[in-house]
XYZ file of C-alpha atoms in Angstrom:
447
model
C 27.802 -26.369 66.652
C 26.514 -29.181 64.433
C 22.873 -28.858 63.415
C 20.570 -31.760 64.274
C 17.837 -32.293 61.660
C 15.661 -34.220 64.129
C 15.700 -31.439 66.727
C 15.114 -28.774 64.070
C 12.195 -30.702 62.561
C 10.611 -31.162 65.984
C 11.051 -27.462 66.831
C 9.524 -26.465 63.500
C 6.472 -28.646 63.976
C 6.117 -27.549 67.610
C 6.250 -23.900 66.581
C 3.731 -24.201 63.751
C 1.239 -26.306 65.713
C 1.560 -23.997 68.742
C 0.805 -20.985 66.570
C -2.116 -22.705 64.872
C -3.839 -23.983 68.011
C -4.279 -20.426 69.309
C -7.024 -19.762 66.788
C -9.230 -22.906 66.956
C -9.139 -22.643 70.749
C -10.928 -19.277 70.344
C -13.183 -19.938 67.332
C -14.744 -23.162 68.633
C -16.049 -21.406 71.726
C -16.747 -18.082 70.041
C -18.904 -19.675 67.329
C -20.929 -21.350 70.074
C -21.349 -18.078 71.983
C -22.479 -16.255 68.827
C -25.067 -18.970 68.182
C -26.323 -18.646 71.780
C -26.609 -14.847 71.534
C -28.401 -15.035 68.200
C -30.818 -17.637 69.539
C -31.521 -15.520 72.633
C -32.150 -12.498 70.425
C -34.677 -14.419 68.339
C -36.414 -15.643 71.507
C -36.381 -12.465 73.617
C -35.931 -9.704 70.995
C -33.425 -8.107 73.377
C -31.280 -5.960 71.037
C -28.154 -6.324 73.204
C -27.936 -10.028 72.334
C -27.965 -9.060 68.666
C -25.341 -6.390 69.350
C -23.093 -8.998 70.982
C -23.545 -11.406 68.070
C -22.905 -8.771 65.421
C -19.862 -7.391 67.210
C -18.135 -10.728 67.841
C -18.827 -12.178 64.399
C -16.037 -10.051 62.899
C -13.347 -11.134 65.396
C -14.580 -14.679 64.814
C -14.106 -14.319 61.050
C -10.560 -12.935 61.415
C -9.606 -15.635 63.914
C -11.165 -18.399 61.815
C -9.346 -17.255 58.684
C -6.002 -17.001 60.465
C -6.508 -20.494 61.888
C -7.195 -21.960 58.439
C -4.153 -20.286 56.879
C -1.792 -21.285 59.697
C -3.049 -24.872 59.803
C -2.540 -25.755 56.161
C 1.191 -26.387 56.566
C 0.792 -28.930 59.367
C -0.354 -31.792 57.149
C 2.480 -31.063 54.728
C 5.055 -31.181 57.514
C 4.124 -34.785 58.228
C 5.225 -35.620 54.696
C 8.249 -33.351 54.480
C 9.783 -33.604 57.951
C 8.446 -36.988 59.104
C 7.988 -38.846 55.827
C 8.460 -42.328 57.263
C 5.755 -41.643 59.833
C 3.278 -40.927 57.042
C 4.345 -44.140 55.333
C 3.869 -46.211 58.503
C 0.593 -44.725 59.777
C -1.015 -43.353 56.622
C -3.671 -46.091 56.501
C -4.936 -44.947 59.919
C -4.308 -41.216 60.073
C -4.895 -40.403 56.399
C -8.626 -41.259 56.423
C -9.103 -39.450 59.763
C -7.708 -36.254 58.236
C -9.914 -36.764 55.188
C -12.999 -37.217 57.398
C -12.219 -33.883 59.053
C -12.185 -32.143 55.677
C -15.288 -33.902 54.355
C -17.476 -33.551 57.438
C -16.293 -30.322 59.053
C -14.469 -28.077 56.591
C -17.073 -28.419 53.831
C -19.831 -27.886 56.383
C -18.215 -24.720 57.720
C -17.340 -23.423 54.269
C -20.880 -24.006 53.017
C -22.551 -21.936 55.729
C -19.795 -19.518 56.787
C -20.638 -17.093 53.980
C -24.278 -16.977 55.058
C -23.234 -16.463 58.680
C -20.860 -13.587 57.847
C -22.672 -11.819 55.002
C -26.269 -13.018 55.065
C -27.814 -10.766 57.713
C -29.921 -8.818 55.159
C -30.023 -11.555 52.527
C -31.719 -14.415 54.357
C -34.363 -14.623 57.058
C -33.274 -14.343 60.724
C -34.120 -18.002 61.299
C -32.077 -19.104 58.288
C -29.162 -17.004 59.485
C -29.449 -18.544 62.953
C -29.455 -22.009 61.366
C -26.269 -21.146 59.466
C -24.593 -19.940 62.648
C -25.509 -23.180 64.420
C -24.130 -25.248 61.526
C -20.832 -23.346 61.588
C -20.567 -23.870 65.367
C -21.268 -27.588 64.986
C -18.710 -27.703 62.181
C -16.028 -26.406 64.543
C -16.937 -29.133 67.052
C -16.736 -31.825 64.362
C -13.376 -30.504 63.183
C -12.052 -30.666 66.732
C -13.450 -34.191 67.068
C -11.500 -35.639 64.136
C -8.267 -33.841 65.044
C -8.507 -35.091 68.621
C -9.333 -38.606 67.370
C -6.142 -38.664 65.289
C -3.995 -37.277 68.077
C -5.572 -39.509 70.716
C -4.868 -42.583 68.599
C -1.205 -41.566 68.640
C -1.421 -41.267 72.446
C -3.325 -44.517 73.073
C -3.244 -46.569 69.832
C -5.998 -49.164 69.398
C -7.937 -50.951 66.657
C -4.936 -51.607 64.420
C -2.686 -54.413 63.264
C 0.894 -54.095 62.036
C 1.562 -55.795 58.706
C 5.084 -55.667 57.246
C 5.928 -52.872 59.674
C 2.968 -50.689 58.640
C -0.237 -49.948 60.540
C -3.512 -51.187 59.119
C -6.993 -50.692 60.534
C -8.592 -53.703 62.196
C -11.530 -51.820 63.738
C -12.472 -48.249 62.910
C -14.639 -48.108 66.028
C -11.629 -48.889 68.230
C -9.420 -46.472 66.297
C -11.907 -43.617 66.698
C -13.003 -44.388 70.246
C -9.542 -45.243 71.529
C -9.040 -45.206 75.317
C -8.070 -41.537 75.692
C -10.297 -39.950 73.019
C -13.497 -39.326 75.056
C -11.550 -37.643 77.864
C -9.308 -35.599 75.590
C -12.115 -34.460 73.270
C -14.312 -33.360 76.171
C -11.381 -31.645 77.872
C -10.353 -29.786 74.700
C -13.900 -28.746 73.778
C -14.476 -27.434 77.299
C -11.127 -25.610 77.183
C -12.183 -23.876 73.965
C -15.510 -22.781 75.458
C -13.736 -21.393 78.531
C -11.064 -19.685 76.408
C -13.677 -17.839 74.330
C -15.679 -17.020 77.463
C -12.721 -15.237 79.042
C -11.818 -13.465 75.792
C -15.340 -12.028 75.638
C -15.426 -11.321 79.387
C -12.067 -9.563 79.219
C -13.147 -7.222 76.423
C -16.477 -6.509 78.143
C -14.600 -5.693 81.366
C -12.336 -3.377 79.360
C -15.378 -1.542 77.975
C -16.828 -1.177 81.467
C -13.547 0.250 82.753
C -13.563 2.720 79.845
C -17.306 3.386 80.330
C -18.020 2.468 76.707
C -20.872 0.395 75.232
C -22.091 -0.182 78.769
C -25.315 -2.108 78.159
C -23.739 -4.616 75.778
C -20.671 -4.970 78.012
C -22.825 -5.629 81.084
C -24.843 -8.270 79.258
C -21.704 -9.943 77.896
C -19.813 -9.920 81.190
C -22.804 -11.233 83.135
C -23.365 -14.133 80.742
C -19.689 -15.026 80.617
C -19.357 -15.095 84.390
C -22.365 -17.438 84.671
C -20.837 -19.676 82.003
C -17.445 -19.610 83.764
C -19.082 -20.478 87.081
C -20.478 -23.651 85.517
C -17.707 -24.674 83.128
C -14.530 -24.042 85.133
C -15.336 -26.445 88.010
C -16.662 -28.933 85.452
C -13.375 -28.681 83.565
C -11.477 -29.436 86.779
C -13.570 -32.594 87.220
C -13.001 -33.644 83.596
C -9.301 -32.951 84.016
C -9.191 -35.244 87.037
C -10.837 -38.043 85.027
C -8.404 -37.402 82.183
C -5.511 -37.632 84.635
C -6.686 -41.043 85.825
C -6.834 -42.162 82.196
C -3.256 -40.937 81.672
C -2.184 -42.842 84.792
C -3.564 -46.049 83.295
C -2.315 -45.693 79.724
C 0.670 -43.276 79.881
C 2.099 -43.560 83.399
C 5.463 -42.004 82.491
C 3.738 -38.881 81.214
C 1.888 -38.642 84.522
C 5.137 -39.158 86.439
C 6.670 -36.230 84.529
C 3.592 -34.091 85.206
C 3.872 -34.740 88.931
C 7.680 -34.936 89.216
C 7.696 -38.517 90.544
C 11.135 -40.152 90.173
C 11.190 -43.492 92.120
C 10.151 -46.542 90.078
C 7.140 -46.841 92.368
C 6.293 -44.401 95.129
C 3.679 -44.498 97.874
C 2.451 -41.552 99.930
C 3.032 -39.262 96.935
C 2.988 -35.534 97.824
C 1.294 -32.966 95.616
C 4.213 -30.812 94.523
C 3.387 -27.127 94.377
C 6.943 -26.217 93.454
C 10.018 -28.188 92.434
C 13.005 -28.009 90.122
C 13.226 -31.375 88.318
C 16.788 -32.410 87.487
C 16.936 -35.011 84.704
C 20.654 -35.705 85.146
C 20.486 -36.237 88.913
C 17.066 -37.946 88.539
C 15.530 -36.021 91.413
C 13.805 -32.758 92.300
C 15.376 -29.771 94.013
C 13.629 -27.253 96.280
C 10.453 -29.307 96.652
C 7.394 -27.709 98.226
C 4.470 -30.108 98.458
C 1.433 -31.250 100.396
C 2.074 -34.735 101.883
C -0.007 -37.625 100.507
C -2.306 -35.370 98.495
C -0.753 -36.585 95.235
C -1.640 -40.193 96.084
C -5.169 -39.152 97.035
C -5.745 -37.309 93.751
C -4.043 -39.859 91.488
C -5.189 -43.102 93.111
C -8.102 -41.904 95.273
C -6.237 -43.558 98.141
C -4.306 -41.698 100.876
C -1.177 -43.858 100.479
C -1.684 -45.170 96.923
C 1.373 -46.120 94.843
C 2.216 -44.366 91.562
C 4.673 -45.472 88.882
C 7.649 -43.137 88.580
C 10.134 -42.043 85.949
C 12.896 -44.458 87.015
C 10.678 -47.396 86.053
C 11.850 -46.881 82.449
C 15.305 -46.135 80.986
C 16.344 -42.491 80.711
C 15.953 -42.561 76.924
C 12.250 -43.385 77.334
C 11.480 -40.323 79.452
C 10.156 -36.969 78.231
C 11.561 -33.545 79.036
C 10.489 -33.551 82.679
C 10.939 -29.839 83.584
C 8.922 -28.716 80.548
C 6.063 -31.155 81.227
C 6.127 -30.470 84.987
C 5.891 -26.692 84.670
C 3.504 -26.655 81.685
C 1.097 -28.722 83.752
C 1.310 -26.264 86.646
C 0.753 -23.274 84.371
C -2.399 -24.911 83.002
C -3.737 -25.895 86.423
C -2.813 -22.543 87.971
C -4.709 -20.625 85.302
C -7.659 -22.986 85.724
C -7.881 -22.314 89.449
C -7.507 -18.604 88.764
C -10.523 -18.767 86.459
C -12.550 -20.624 89.083
C -11.603 -17.894 91.576
C -12.751 -15.158 89.183
C -16.085 -16.922 88.610
C -16.662 -17.227 92.366
C -15.627 -13.612 92.915
C -18.138 -12.568 90.246
C -20.864 -14.456 92.102
C -20.075 -12.577 95.325
C -19.973 -9.208 93.541
C -23.233 -9.988 91.755
C -24.937 -10.513 95.108
C -23.579 -7.140 96.246
C -24.730 -5.446 92.999
C -21.092 -4.512 92.329
C -20.266 -6.787 89.384
C -20.080 -3.939 86.864
C -18.487 -1.328 89.123
C -15.674 -3.039 91.015
C -12.586 -1.718 89.219
C -10.030 -4.191 90.639
C -12.262 -7.080 89.563
C -12.831 -5.626 86.084
C -9.099 -5.006 85.711
C -8.347 -8.604 86.749
C -10.877 -9.985 84.254
C -9.381 -7.869 81.478
C -5.915 -9.198 82.382
C -7.269 -12.742 82.072
C -8.331 -12.172 78.435
C -5.481 -14.262 76.896
C -5.059 -16.759 79.724
C -7.345 -19.366 78.178
C -5.058 -19.523 75.148
C -2.003 -19.774 77.419
C -3.623 -22.640 79.348
C -4.469 -24.460 76.106
C -0.874 -24.103 74.901
C 0.474 -25.326 78.235
C -1.888 -28.300 78.164
C -0.863 -29.104 74.614
C 2.802 -29.136 75.656
C 1.936 -31.537 78.479
C 0.199 -33.835 76.008
C 2.771 -33.731 73.232
C 6.052 -33.396 75.102
C 4.847 -35.839 77.750
C 4.424 -38.545 75.104
C 8.020 -38.288 73.910
C 10.157 -40.067 72.844
C 7.187 -41.778 71.175
C 5.198 -40.461 68.213
C 2.820 -43.414 68.484
C 2.921 -44.383 72.146
C 5.135 -47.441 72.701
C 5.277 -48.287 68.991
C 6.943 -45.560 66.898
C 9.772 -43.359 68.129
C 9.943 -39.786 66.902
C 13.657 -39.977 66.124
C 13.142 -43.041 63.893
C 10.765 -41.357 61.424
C 12.502 -38.023 60.821
C 13.112 -37.333 57.140
C 16.789 -37.360 56.077
C 16.834 -33.691 55.104
C 19.851 -31.380 55.089
C 19.626 -29.583 58.450
C 20.386 -26.239 56.782
C 17.132 -26.521 54.788
C 15.100 -27.244 57.896
C 16.741 -24.334 59.697
C 15.892 -22.080 56.741
C 12.245 -23.165 56.661
C 11.990 -22.821 60.447
C 13.376 -19.276 60.271
C 10.968 -18.480 57.440
C 8.004 -19.788 59.438
C 8.999 -17.731 62.480
C 9.231 -14.547 60.403
C 6.028 -15.105 58.411
C 3.960 -16.278 61.379
C 5.198 -13.388 63.511
C 4.077 -10.969 60.808
C 0.756 -12.813 60.490
C 0.212 -12.627 64.241
C 1.043 -8.923 64.210
C -1.534 -8.314 61.465
C -4.092 -10.399 63.407
C -3.541 -8.379 66.599
C -3.701 -5.110 64.629
C -7.122 -5.873 63.177
C -8.443 -7.300 66.448
C -7.364 -4.137 68.259
C -8.991 -2.038 65.538
C -12.302 -3.906 65.872
C -12.254 -3.632 69.670
C -11.540 0.114 69.549
C -14.332 0.599 67.018
C -16.776 -1.289 69.209
C -20.171 -2.796 68.363
C -22.683 -1.368 65.876
C -24.931 1.253 67.433
C -28.585 0.565 68.186
C -29.584 2.968 65.410
C -27.476 1.039 62.908
C -28.965 -2.263 64.067
C -32.497 -0.909 63.663
C -31.726 0.326 60.155
C -30.234 -3.023 59.198
C -33.211 -4.924 60.592
C -35.689 -2.669 58.770
C -33.603 -2.959 55.600
């Protein structure tokens, strides 16, 4: 079988970015939770808030470090595997990447040391300030990355001179049509991901009858947060979907499995097997007209379908269709858990219901899975375009020998698999060790 350098380059970038996004999706939310716990400790002097902060700061540090290491290669891959893309869009995307380093990375690096190692070296208020700065730094980092990616989804504020993109308005580049929806959606996803990671570990401790007071405090807080954020995320997702309908209708058609060039009375498909060759779905199970109601806010509203564009302008429909359903399914599962927690709280059974605690512990990694699924919807759904409607992915692939790309891809898979194994080993070790005891905390505070 002949190797295709374009396919190999796309697989390599997809693999590396998928691996990398696992870690920011946890650290953004976890840094925020640590800042909240530390602030509550300073306000209430409840030692269990301090215990939560001190315990989770080590998993945060490991996750943050792994995210930095795994993300370094991404910017290089633009130049090595998609060199023409860098040449065409460098005037727009280059400064955005530089802004991320200047405003976020330096900010995080400047205060991360104080956050991790400054408990006995600076005052509690100064340490709390450092924790807040690191949390804000993660938000700013996410902002610039989402700005760059959103510009590729819905390009604005540019002119094309001699085939290359130049900035006409930085305001329009930064605040392009999809950026506010995508940034809010991603930030909320990170908060929810970290919330369920913490909740899952606290539920595990309660099942094992270990570190009970800290676990109860952590689980209770996380379930309140989930009760607020998960329905809010569903609302933001609906707004984001309407934005996609306006600016990337073919992506939306792939998400919903809509084939006719224009279809009214669109059902909401719960299950289907999209067939790209036959240009139709098999084994459809759907709710009549609900798709139109959600997508157009009209019972019989019309939606543009996949056949409105040539086959070569369509994404991989089965992958987008099912990734979207994985993301939404997990989201509704999280809403269900938050509501179940509310019922159990009223019955004074939140910390003792074993099936519920087991379910929460099973949901520990689901936030990451939902983020990955959503990212596949976003990125695969945009194909065959790298810059929507303007630059095709296949046209900017570097003319590399496919054997070299296959070698580097294999190397990345091996190294990243080992890195992930080491990450899981140390995370498991920290979880088994548990939080510092109250006696240790008292000694550290006196010291």
